[in-house]
Coordinates of C-alpha atoms in Angstrom, one line a residue:
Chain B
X1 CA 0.0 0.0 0.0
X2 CA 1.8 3.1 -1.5
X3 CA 0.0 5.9 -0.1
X4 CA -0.3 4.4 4.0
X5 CA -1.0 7.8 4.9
X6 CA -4.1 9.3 2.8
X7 CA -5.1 5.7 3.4
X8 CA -5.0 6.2 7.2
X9 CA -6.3 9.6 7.0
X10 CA -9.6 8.2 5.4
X11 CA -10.0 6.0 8.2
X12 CA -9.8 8.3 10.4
X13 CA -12.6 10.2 8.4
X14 CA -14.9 6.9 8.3
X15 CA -14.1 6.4 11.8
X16 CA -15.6 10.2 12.9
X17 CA -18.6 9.6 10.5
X18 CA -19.3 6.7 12.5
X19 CA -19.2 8.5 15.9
X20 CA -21.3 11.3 14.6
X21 CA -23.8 8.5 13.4
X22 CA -23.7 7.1 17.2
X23 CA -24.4 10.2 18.3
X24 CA -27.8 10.9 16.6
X25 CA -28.7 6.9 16.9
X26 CA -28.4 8.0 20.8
X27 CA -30.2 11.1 20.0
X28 CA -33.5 9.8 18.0
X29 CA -33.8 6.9 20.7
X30 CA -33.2 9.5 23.5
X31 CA -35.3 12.0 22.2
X32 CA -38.4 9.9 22.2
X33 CA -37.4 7.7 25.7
X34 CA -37.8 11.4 27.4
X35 CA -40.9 12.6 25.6
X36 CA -42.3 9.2 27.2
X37 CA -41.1 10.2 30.7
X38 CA -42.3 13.7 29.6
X39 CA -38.8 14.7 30.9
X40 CA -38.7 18.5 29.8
X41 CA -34.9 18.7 31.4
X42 CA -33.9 15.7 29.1
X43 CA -35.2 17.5 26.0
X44 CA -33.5 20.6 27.2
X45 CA -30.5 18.5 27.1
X46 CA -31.1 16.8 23.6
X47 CA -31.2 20.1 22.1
X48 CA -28.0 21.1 23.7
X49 CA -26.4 18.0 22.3
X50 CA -27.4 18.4 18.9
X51 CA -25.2 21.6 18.4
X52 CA -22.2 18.8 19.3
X53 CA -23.8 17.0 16.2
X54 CA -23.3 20.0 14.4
X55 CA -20.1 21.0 15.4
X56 CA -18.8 17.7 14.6
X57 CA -20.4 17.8 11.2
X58 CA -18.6 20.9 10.5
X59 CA -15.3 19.3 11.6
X60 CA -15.7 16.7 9.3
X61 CA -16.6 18.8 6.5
X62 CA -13.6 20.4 7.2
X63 CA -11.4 17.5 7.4
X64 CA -13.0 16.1 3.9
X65 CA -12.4 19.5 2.4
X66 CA -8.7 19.8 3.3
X67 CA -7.9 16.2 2.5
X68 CA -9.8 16.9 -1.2
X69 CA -7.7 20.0 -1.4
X70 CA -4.6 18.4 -0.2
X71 CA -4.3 14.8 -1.7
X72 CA -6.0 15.0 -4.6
X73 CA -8.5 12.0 -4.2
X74 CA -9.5 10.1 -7.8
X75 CA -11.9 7.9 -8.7
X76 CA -13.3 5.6 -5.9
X77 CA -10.9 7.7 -3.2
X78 CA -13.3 10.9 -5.2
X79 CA -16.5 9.3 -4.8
X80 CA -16.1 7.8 -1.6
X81 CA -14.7 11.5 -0.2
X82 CA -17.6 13.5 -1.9
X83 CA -20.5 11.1 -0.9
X84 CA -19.0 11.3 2.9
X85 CA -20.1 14.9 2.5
X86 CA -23.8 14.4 1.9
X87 CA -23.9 11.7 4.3
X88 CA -22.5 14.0 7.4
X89 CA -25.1 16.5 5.9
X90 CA -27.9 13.4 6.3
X91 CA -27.1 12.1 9.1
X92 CA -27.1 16.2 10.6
X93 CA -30.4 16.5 9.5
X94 CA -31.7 13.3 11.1
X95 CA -30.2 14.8 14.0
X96 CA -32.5 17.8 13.6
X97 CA -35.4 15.4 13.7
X98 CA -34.6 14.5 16.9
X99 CA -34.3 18.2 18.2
X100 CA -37.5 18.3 16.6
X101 CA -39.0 16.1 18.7
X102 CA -37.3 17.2 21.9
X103 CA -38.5 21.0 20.8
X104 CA -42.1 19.5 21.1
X105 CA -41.8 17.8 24.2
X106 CA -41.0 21.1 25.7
X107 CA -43.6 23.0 23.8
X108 CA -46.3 20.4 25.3
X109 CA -45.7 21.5 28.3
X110 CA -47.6 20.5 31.5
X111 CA -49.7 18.3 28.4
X112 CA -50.6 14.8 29.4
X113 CA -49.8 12.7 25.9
X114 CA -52.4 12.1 24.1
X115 CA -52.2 8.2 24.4
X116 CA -49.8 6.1 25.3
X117 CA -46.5 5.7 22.9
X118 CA -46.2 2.0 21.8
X119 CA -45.8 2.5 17.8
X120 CA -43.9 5.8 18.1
X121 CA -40.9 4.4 20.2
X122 CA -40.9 1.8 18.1
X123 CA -40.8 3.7 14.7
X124 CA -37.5 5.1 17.0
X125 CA -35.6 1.8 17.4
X126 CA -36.3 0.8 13.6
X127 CA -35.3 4.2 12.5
X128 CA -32.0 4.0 14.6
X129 CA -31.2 0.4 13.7
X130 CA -31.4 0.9 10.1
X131 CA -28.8 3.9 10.2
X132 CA -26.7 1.9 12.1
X133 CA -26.5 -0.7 9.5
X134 CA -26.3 1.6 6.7
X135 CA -23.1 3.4 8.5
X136 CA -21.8 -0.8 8.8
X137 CA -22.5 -0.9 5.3
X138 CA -21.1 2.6 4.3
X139 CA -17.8 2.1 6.5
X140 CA -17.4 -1.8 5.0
X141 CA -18.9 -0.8 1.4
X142 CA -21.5 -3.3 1.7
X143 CA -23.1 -3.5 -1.2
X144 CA -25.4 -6.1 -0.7
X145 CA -26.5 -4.5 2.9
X146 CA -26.8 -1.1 1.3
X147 CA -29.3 -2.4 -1.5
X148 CA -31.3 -4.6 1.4
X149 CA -31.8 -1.8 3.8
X150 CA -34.1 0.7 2.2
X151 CA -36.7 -2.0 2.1
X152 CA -37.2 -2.2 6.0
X153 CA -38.9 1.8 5.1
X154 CA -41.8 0.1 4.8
X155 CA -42.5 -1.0 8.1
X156 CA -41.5 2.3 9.4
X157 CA -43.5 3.9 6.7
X158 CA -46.2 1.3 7.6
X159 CA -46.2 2.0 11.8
X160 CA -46.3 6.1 10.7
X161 CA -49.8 5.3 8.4
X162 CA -51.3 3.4 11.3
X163 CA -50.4 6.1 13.8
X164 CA -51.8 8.8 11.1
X165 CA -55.2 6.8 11.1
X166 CA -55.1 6.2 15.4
X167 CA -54.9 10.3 15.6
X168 CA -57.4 10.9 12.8
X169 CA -59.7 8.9 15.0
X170 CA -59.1 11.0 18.0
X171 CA -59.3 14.3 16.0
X172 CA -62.7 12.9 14.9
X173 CA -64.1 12.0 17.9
X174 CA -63.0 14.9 20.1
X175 CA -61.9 17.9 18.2
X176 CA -60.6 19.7 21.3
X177 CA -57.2 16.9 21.0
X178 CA -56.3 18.3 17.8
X179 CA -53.0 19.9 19.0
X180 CA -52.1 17.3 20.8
X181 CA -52.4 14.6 18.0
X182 CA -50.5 17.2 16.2
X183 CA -48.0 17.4 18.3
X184 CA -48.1 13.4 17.8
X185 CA -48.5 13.3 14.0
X186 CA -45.1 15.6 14.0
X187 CA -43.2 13.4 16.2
X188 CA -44.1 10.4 14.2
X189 CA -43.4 12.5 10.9
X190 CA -39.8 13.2 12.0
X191 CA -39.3 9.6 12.6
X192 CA -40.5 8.5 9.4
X193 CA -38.0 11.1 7.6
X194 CA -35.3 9.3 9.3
X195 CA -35.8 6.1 7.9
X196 CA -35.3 7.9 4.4
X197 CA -32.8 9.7 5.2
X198 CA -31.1 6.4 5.6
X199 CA -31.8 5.3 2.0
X200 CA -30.0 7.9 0.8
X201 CA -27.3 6.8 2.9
X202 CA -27.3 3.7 1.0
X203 CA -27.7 4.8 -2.3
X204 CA -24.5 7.1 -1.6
X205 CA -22.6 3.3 -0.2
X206 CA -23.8 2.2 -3.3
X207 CA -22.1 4.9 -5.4
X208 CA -19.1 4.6 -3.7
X209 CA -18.7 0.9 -4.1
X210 CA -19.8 0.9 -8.1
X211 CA -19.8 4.3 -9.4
X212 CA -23.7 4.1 -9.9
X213 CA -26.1 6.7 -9.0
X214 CA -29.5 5.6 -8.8
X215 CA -32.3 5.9 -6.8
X216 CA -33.7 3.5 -4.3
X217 CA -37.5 3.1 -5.0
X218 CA -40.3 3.8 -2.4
X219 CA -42.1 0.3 -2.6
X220 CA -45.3 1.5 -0.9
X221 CA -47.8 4.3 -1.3
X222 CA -47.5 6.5 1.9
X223 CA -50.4 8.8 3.3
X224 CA -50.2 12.0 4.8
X225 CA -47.5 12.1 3.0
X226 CA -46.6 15.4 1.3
Chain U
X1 CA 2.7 36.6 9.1
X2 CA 5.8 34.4 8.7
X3 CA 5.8 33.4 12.3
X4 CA 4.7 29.6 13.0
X5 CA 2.9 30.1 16.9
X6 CA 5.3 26.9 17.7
X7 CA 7.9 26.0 20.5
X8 CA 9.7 23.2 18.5
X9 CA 11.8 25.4 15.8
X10 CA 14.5 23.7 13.9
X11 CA 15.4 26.2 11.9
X12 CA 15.0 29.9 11.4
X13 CA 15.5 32.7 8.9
X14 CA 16.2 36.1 10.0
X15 CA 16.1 39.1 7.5
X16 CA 17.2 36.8 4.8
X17 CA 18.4 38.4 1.9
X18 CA 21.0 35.8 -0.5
X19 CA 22.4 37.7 -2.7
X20 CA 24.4 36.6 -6.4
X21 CA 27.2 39.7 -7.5
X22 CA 25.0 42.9 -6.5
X23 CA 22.0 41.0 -7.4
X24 CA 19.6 39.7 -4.7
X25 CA 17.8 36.4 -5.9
X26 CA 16.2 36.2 -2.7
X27 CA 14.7 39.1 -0.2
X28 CA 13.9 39.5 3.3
X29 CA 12.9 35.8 4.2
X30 CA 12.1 35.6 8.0
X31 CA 10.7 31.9 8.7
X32 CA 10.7 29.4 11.3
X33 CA 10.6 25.8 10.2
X34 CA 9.0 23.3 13.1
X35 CA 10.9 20.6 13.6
X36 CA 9.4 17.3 12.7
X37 CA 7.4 18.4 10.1
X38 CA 7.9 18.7 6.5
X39 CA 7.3 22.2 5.1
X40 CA 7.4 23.0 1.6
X41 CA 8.2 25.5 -0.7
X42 CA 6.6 26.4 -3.8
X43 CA 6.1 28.9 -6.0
X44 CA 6.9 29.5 -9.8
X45 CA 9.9 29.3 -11.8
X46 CA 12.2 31.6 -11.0
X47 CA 11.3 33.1 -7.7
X48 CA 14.6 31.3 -5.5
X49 CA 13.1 28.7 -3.9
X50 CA 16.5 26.7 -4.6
X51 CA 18.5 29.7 -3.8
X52 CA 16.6 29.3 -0.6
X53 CA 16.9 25.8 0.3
X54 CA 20.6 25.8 -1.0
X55 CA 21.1 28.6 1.8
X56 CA 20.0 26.3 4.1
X57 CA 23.4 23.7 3.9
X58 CA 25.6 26.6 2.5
X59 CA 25.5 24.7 -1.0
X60 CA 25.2 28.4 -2.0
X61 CA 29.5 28.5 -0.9
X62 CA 30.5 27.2 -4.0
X63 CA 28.8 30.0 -6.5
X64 CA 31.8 32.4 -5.7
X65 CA 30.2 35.3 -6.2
X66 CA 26.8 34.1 -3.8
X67 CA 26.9 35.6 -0.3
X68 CA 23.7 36.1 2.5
X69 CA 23.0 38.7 4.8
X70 CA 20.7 38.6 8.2
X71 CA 20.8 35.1 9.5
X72 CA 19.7 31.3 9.6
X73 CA 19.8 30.0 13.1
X74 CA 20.0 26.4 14.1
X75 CA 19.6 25.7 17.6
X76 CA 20.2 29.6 17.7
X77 CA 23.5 29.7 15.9
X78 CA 24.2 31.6 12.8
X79 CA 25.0 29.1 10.1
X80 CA 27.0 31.9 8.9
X81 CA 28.3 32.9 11.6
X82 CA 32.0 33.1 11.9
X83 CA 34.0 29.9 12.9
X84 CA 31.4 28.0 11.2
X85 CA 32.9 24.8 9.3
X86 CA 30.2 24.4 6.3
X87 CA 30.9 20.8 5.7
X88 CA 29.7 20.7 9.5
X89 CA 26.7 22.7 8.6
X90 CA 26.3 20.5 5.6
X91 CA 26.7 16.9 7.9
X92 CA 23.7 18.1 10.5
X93 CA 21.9 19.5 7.0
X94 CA 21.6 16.7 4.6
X95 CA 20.7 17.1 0.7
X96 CA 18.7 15.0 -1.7
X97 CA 18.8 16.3 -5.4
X98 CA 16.5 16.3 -8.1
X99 CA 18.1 13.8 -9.9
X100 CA 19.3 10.7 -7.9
X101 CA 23.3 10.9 -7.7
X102 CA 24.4 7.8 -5.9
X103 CA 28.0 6.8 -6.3
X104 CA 29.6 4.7 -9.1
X105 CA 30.0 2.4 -6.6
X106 CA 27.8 -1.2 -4.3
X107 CA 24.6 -0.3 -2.8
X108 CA 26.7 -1.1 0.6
X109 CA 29.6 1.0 -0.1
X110 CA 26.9 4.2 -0.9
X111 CA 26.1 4.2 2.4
X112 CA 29.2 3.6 4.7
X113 CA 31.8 5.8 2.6
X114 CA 30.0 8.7 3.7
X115 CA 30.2 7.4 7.2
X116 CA 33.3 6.6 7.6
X117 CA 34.6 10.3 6.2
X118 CA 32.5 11.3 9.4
X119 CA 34.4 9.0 11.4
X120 CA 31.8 6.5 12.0
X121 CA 33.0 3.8 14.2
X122 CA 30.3 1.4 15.0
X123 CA 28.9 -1.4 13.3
X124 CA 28.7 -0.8 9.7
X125 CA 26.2 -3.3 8.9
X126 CA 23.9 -2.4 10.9
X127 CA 24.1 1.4 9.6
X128 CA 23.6 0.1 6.2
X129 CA 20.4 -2.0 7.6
X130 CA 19.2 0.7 9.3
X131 CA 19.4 3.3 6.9
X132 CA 18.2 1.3 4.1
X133 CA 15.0 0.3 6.1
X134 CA 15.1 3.8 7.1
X135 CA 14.8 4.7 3.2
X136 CA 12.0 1.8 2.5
X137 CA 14.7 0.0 0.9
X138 CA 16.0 -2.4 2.3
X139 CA 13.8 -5.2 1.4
X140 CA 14.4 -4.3 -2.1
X141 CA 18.3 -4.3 -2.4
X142 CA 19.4 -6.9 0.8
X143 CA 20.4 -9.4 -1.2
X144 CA 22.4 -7.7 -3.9
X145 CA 24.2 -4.9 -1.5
X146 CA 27.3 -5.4 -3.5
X147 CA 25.8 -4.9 -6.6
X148 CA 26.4 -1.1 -8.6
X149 CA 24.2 1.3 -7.3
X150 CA 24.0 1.9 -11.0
X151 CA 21.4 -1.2 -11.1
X152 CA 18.7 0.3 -9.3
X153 CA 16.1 1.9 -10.9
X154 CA 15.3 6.1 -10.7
X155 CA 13.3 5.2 -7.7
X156 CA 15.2 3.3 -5.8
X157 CA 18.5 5.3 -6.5
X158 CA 16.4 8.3 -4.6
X159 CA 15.8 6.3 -1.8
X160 CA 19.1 5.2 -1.8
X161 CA 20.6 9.1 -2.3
X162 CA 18.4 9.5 0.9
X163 CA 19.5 6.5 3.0
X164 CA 22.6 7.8 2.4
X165 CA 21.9 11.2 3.6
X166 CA 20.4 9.6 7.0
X167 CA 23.5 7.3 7.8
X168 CA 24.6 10.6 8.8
X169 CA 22.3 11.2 11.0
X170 CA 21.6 15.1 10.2
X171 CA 18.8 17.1 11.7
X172 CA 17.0 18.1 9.0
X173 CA 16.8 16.8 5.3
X174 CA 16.8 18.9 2.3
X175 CA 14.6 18.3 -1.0
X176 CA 14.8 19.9 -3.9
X177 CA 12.6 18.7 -6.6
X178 CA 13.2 15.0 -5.2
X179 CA 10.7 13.3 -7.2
X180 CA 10.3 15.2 -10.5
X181 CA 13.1 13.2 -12.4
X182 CA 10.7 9.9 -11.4
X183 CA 7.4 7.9 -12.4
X184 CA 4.5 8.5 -10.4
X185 CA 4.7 5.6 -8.4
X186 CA 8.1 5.9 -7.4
X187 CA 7.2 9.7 -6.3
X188 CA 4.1 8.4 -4.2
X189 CA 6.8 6.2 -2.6
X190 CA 9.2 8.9 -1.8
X191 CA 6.5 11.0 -0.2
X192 CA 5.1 7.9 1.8
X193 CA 8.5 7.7 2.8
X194 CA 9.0 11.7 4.0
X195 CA 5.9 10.6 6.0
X196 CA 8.4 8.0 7.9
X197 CA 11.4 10.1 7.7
X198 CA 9.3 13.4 9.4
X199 CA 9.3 10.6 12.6
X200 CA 12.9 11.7 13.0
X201 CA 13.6 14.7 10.9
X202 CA 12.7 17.5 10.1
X203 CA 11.9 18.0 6.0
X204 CA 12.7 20.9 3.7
X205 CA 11.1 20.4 0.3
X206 CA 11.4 22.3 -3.0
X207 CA 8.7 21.4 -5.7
X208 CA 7.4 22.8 -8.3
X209 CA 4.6 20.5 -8.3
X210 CA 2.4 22.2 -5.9
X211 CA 0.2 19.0 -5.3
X212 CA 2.8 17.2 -4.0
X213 CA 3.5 19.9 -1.4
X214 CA -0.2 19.5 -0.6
X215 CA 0.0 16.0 -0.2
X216 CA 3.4 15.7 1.7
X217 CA 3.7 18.8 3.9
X218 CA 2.6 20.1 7.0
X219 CA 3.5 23.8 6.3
X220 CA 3.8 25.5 2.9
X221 CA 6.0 28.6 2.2
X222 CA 4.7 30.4 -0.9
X223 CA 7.4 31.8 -2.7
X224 CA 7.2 35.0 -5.5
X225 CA 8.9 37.8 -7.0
X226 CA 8.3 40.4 -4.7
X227 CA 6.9 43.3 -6.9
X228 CA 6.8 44.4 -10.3
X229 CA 10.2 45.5 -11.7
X230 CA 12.2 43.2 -8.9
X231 CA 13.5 40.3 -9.7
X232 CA 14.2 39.4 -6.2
X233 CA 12.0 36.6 -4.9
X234 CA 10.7 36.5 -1.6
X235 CA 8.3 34.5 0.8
X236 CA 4.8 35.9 0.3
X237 CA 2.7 33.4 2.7
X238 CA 3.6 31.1 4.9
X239 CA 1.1 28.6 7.0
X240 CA -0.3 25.8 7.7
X241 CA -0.4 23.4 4.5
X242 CA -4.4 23.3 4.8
X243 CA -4.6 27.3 4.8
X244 CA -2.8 27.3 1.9
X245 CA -5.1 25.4 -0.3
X246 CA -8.2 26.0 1.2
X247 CA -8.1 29.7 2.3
X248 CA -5.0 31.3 1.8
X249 CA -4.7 34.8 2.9
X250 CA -2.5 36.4 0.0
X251 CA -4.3 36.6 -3.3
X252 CA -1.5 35.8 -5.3
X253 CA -1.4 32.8 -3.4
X254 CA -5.0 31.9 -4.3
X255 CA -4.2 32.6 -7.8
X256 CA -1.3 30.4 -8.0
X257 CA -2.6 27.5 -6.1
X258 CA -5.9 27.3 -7.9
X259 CA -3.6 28.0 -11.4
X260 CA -4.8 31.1 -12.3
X261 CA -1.7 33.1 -11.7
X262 CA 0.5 34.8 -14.4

């Protein structure tokens, strides 16, 4: 192996992707374990930790930038290099999500929730467990993983419809709970962005690997869905 | 602006000027080079980047009419100080050359005549093993060390030129253009190998190939002709490798390193 270095410095690079992914898998799962508890201080606290997701975005932008500037990457050293940018960039938004959902906790208030969450936390762990895989997949270049991933969507898309329908029911039958299903239907929309959010991280594994751009297919018809 | 904010200096210029006859190729050069890095200098044709470097070891000496004023400080004295033996300055300052000049002599004998001039007494074996793994070549050449140096190829007579220039154990190691006489393979090998050598030494490198300072250095002098109507060339920005190509603060900086200068 000729150049040991730039080789070194791109693990280093994979290795920082993966602890910023850690950190928002911590965050989404957190995020909805405290508005469970309705734990206003925890929220407080995800939203503070999501400008450390930030900042360590920023810092690997940075790093990707000067090694681009500085060793010239070609070819798969290129693509692998530029798709580690959009992928920081994903996994910062699906970071967002989660200060989105902390945001609401704290915006409830002295709120009871509306019903107990059962599908929600579970929309969480399916949500978080795919982007695991996909950064596995994106650090090893696992194609085949990459290209099986995006289908497991379709459960999370699948919990989201069925907790659509659940609130439309309460909406219909007492229109006073409409913010609070809202409030709901938001934290159940920010989970379901996750989940395709990490598609794109696999398509972007799967450009690196093979050169091919292409995009991974929704297999399912979603409602409420913009 | 030319001032590295670092404790660990192995070298410094001060008030540089290097003059040849009543011309000055080179102006007002104050920098301080951080040991155990490799810093770079670039810039175009022309603007005494060699002249520099060549300052550096005194190599300047043997153009009669070259002479410096203000100072380079190792360890805090003058290199041109009086009382200062320049085959001494040149045995703690090693040089690799563009083009690879081992002796017309074995692979063995490249490295210990040099040793033994600087009245090396210890095991001569193991200075050639050392070095050579030093240089990434000994795996290569082991079993033919009494072969001509003269058998090797471009490469691996570079490596060689600078296994030879660490048997002497100097303190810092001067480049000038080491890898532009070689194939692209071979020059990825070389820098790999300042990547092992910077473990030890401290790295001067001339190149005109301004990717390869961004690949192999850690700070980058940016070398020009001062103003219009001099011809004397001086260093314009000096940082951090990374500044340099990503946000350098000099303009004609920018405009060289993104290739729109001239």
């Amino acid at each position: 192996m000729i150049r040991k270095t730039f080789e070194h410095e791109i693990q280093q690079v994979k290795d920082e992707v993966l602890l910023l992914g850690s950190m928002v898998e911590h965050a989404i799962i957190a995020s909805v374990d405290v508005l469970k508890k309705r734990d206003i201080k925890g929220a407080e606290r995800i939203i503070a930790e999501d400008a450390e997701i930030n900042k360590k975005r920023f810092a690997i932008e940075n790093q990707l930038m000067i090694l681009i500037a500085t060793q010239q990457p070609m070819a798969h050293d290129l693509r692998l290099l530029a798709s580690t940018m959009e992928i920081i960039s994903e996994l910062e938004r699906m970071g967002d999500y989660a200060k989105g959902i902390a945001s609401i906790n704290i915006r409830m208030g002295e709120e009871t929730l509306l019903k107990p969450l059962i599908d929600i936390p579970r929309m969480a762990q399916i949500g978080a467990d795919m982007l695991h895989r996909s950064l596995t997949a994106f650090v090893k270049e696992d194609v085949e993983a990459a290209k099986m991933i995006p289908a497991e969507d379709d459960e999370v898309d699948a919990l989201y419809n069925q907790i659509y329908h659940e609130l439309m029911l309460f909406i219909i039958q007492d229109p006073k709970s409409i913010e609070r299903a809202n409030w709901l239907l938001w934290v159940a929309h920010n989970l379901e962005r996750v989940a395709d959010r990490v598609t794109n991280i696999c398509e972007r594994t799967i450009f690196i690997a093979t050169g091919e751009m292409s995009e991974i297919k929704d297999t399912k018809e979603e409602i409420g869905k913009q | 602006m030319n001032n590295i904010n670092a404790p660990d200096i192995a070298i410094e210029t001060k008030n540089l000027f290097i003059f040849y006859g009543s011309f000055a190729a080179v102006s007002e050069v104050n920098i301080k080079i951080e040991k155990q890095k490799v810093t770079a200098i670039i810039g175009p044709s022309g603007c005494g980047k060699s002249t520099l470097i060549r300052a550096f070891n005194r190599m300047n000496d043997f153009v009669p009419s070259s002479y410096v004023t203000g100072e380079i400080l190792l360890q805090g004295q003058n290199l041109y100080g009086k009382n200062i033996d320049p085959v001494e300055v040149r045995r703690k300052i090693g040089m690799v050359f563009q083009k690879p000049n081992p002796f017309p002599k074995s692979i063995y004998e490249n490295i210990s005549w040099g040793a033994k001039i600087n009245g090396f007494k210890g095991n001569m074996d193991e200075l050639v093993e050392q070095s050579l793994r030093g240089a990434a070549l000994w795996d290569e050449v082991k079993d033919k060390l009494k072969k001509s140096a003269y058998e090797l190829s471009g490469g691996q007579q570079q490596r060689l030129c600078i296994a030879r220039t660490i048997a002497i154990q100097p303190e810092i190691i001067l480049m000038d253009e080491p890898a532009s006489a070689l194939d692209p393979i071979s020059t990825l090998r070389i820098e790999e190998l300042m990547q092992e050598l910077k473990k030890n030494y401290t790295i001067i490198i001339v190149t005109h190939n301004m990717q390869q300072a961004a690949r192999v250095s850690d700070y980058t002098a940016m070398m020009m002709l001062e103003k219009d109507g001099s011809r004397s060339g001086t260093v314009i920005e000096f940082s951090e490798t990374k500044k340099i190509f990503t946000n350098p603060k000099d303009k004609r900086t920018e405009d060289y390193v993104t290739g729109r200068f001239g």
